[in-house]
Amino acid sequence: MEVLKLTEKIDQKLGERINSLKAAILDRNTFCVTWEQIPGRGAFEMQQETVFDNVAKAAEIGRIHAISVTDNPGGNPAISTEMLCAEIKKLGTEPLVHLACRDKNRSQIESMLYGLAASGVRNILALTGDYPSPEGFEGKPKPVFDMDPVNVVRLVEAMNKGLEHFAMGKKVRLAPTELFVGVCVSPFKQLESEVMAQYYKLKKKIEAGARFIITQIGYDARKYHELLQWLRLNRFDIPVLANVYVLPYSTAKLMNSNRIPGCVVTDKLVAELAEEAKALDKGKAARLLRSAKLYALAKGMGYAGAHIGGHGITSDMVEFIITKGEELAKDWEKLVPEFDYPQPGGFYLFEKDPKTGLNTETFSKRPSKPSPPMIYRFSRLAHVTLFEEKSWVFKMLRPVACWVDRSPRARRVLEFLEHMAKTALFHCLNCGDCALFDVAFVCPMSQCPKNQRNGACGGSYQGWCEVYPNEKKCVWVQAYDRLKAYGEEKTLGDYIVPPCNWELWQTSSWLNFYMGRDHTAKRLGIRPPEKKGAERA
Ligand code: SF4
């Protein structure tokens, strides 16, 4: 009887949940609007109260489908997004939770997702997240980046199907959730390698199960169009929301000088904003009109919605953007020349269409002819010789590997030798679940501060890493250039790399491969060697 009551309760809870954001995003006749809130640090501050005030006003306007809440924005600590979103849900408004991979490991992400699902919050925006800022308690926090958004999407998919796991030796399947997960992309990058790295990663996100996309901040119509065209040509039928950020002059200067990672504002746009800022209203009317025009452009072009954001914007401003944007959407083509902000030498995937100012369906030339470094040539050769299952060297070494694996002393010697060699060549950190092969032999554990194993984060700038601008090239830019020299750059989108298996930490990755334990061996179907009779017993 008790069990029945509990089951009924669960059924009732499941039945109660109608997701109006999901319905709006997926409905082709609705132009979905979300409004981004940026909560601050502390529990009892004005910024948090403003969020709730905005939620109430958004409900009054009745044209906003969800309130989205950022997760420790800019890598700074802030009140928890999941707590705010659960409160927003109680107020009757649909929340969209930003989930940054920066501060949580996979267990924490899973806990958070189940907590959200249990409180009726189902809309998730999976992000890599900006690198932690130095503003944490007693200094810069430890960056986590245990999972990337591709794997968060995979986790959500598994949870939606009913996550299976082992408890007390038995397989258990959890009740399915109804999470609705989206991802971000930036088509606004400057270099060919950066743009393509974004698209290859987006392919993985979509194939993992992402249900919608929100763009990064940018103001180039041709780039907005490029993303839709890339999706169409790849037959990805997925709704995209354009990021309509209300841009004041002060923020534009920060974005232009790469002090807000991933947001692209060109010199030309900054100059225009500088002029507008001389007006009596300090450019307020002009920036609202620009936002309404971007809204109109997105709607006309075929975007599924607008993600409206900006510091200190009010419900009146949001309402203006929607109303004016709807009015202008009919003649959206006329607005294209007003969003002509190419970057110097910026790469576009398609040729420009002189008639529309947007793109033709012809792919543009990709002139870069990178020359791969010696270490890459050597690594390819070593890989083919030692780590191809079909090679005679592999076949010969496999029994040796089995013997080494059984002998603690021999294992320690191999671990030492491997570590020496790979530290010298690749700055190896000994993760034991080697991803060198996945990133053209650039180690994502030591060379990418966010340990991105599936593609670039959104923060690279002119090819440089978000965290080390003008110092280190993004590992995915390096990987693209290396592969392109062999005509293999497309392989960057070929398969999804799982998160690092920390059970293998500080063990020999060579042995893990030969013994079928690491992710590459599993992907290639290299099985652990059969155990002999005595060992089995
Ligand atoms: S190396 Fe690339 S992917 Fe990694 S943090 Fe830097 S910009 Fe992001």
CSV table of C-alpha atoms and ligand atoms in Angstrom, one decimal, residues 128 131 201 444 447-452 455-461 463-468 472-477, ligand 1:
chain,number,residue,atom,x,y,z
A,128,THR,CA,32.6,24.5,-20.7
A,131,TYR,CA,38.5,29.7,-16.6
A,201,LYS,CA,32.7,20.0,-31.6
A,444,PRO,CA,44.9,18.0,-23.6
A,447,GLN,CA,48.5,21.7,-22.7
A,448,CYS,CA,44.8,22.7,-22.4
A,449,PRO,CA,44.0,24.4,-19.1
A,450,LYS,CA,40.4,23.2,-19.4
A,451,ASN,CA,41.5,19.6,-20.4
A,452,GLN,CA,39.2,19.7,-23.4
A,455,GLY,CA,37.1,20.1,-29.1
A,456,ALA,CA,37.9,23.7,-28.4
A,457,CYS,CA,36.1,25.7,-25.7
A,458,GLY,CA,34.6,29.0,-26.7
A,459,GLY,CA,37.4,31.1,-25.4
A,460,SER,CA,40.2,30.9,-28.0
A,461,TYR,CA,41.1,34.3,-29.4
A,463,GLY,CA,44.1,31.1,-32.3
A,464,TRP,CA,45.5,31.7,-28.8
A,465,CYS,CA,44.3,29.8,-25.8
A,466,GLU,CA,41.8,31.7,-23.6
A,467,VAL,CA,44.0,31.3,-20.6
A,468,TYR,CA,47.4,32.1,-22.2
A,472,LYS,CA,50.2,29.4,-26.2
A,473,LYS,CA,48.2,28.3,-29.2
A,474,CYS,CA,44.9,26.6,-28.4
A,475,VAL,CA,45.5,22.8,-28.5
A,476,TRP,CA,42.7,22.4,-31.0
A,477,VAL,CA,44.2,25.0,-33.3
B,1,SF4,S1,43.7,25.2,-25.2
B,1,SF4,FE1,41.9,25.8,-26.4
B,1,SF4,S2,40.2,24.5,-25.6
B,1,SF4,FE2,41.9,24.5,-24.0
B,1,SF4,S3,41.3,26.2,-22.7
B,1,SF4,FE3,42.7,27.0,-24.2
B,1,SF4,S4,41.3,27.9,-25.8
B,1,SF4,FE4,40.1,26.5,-24.5
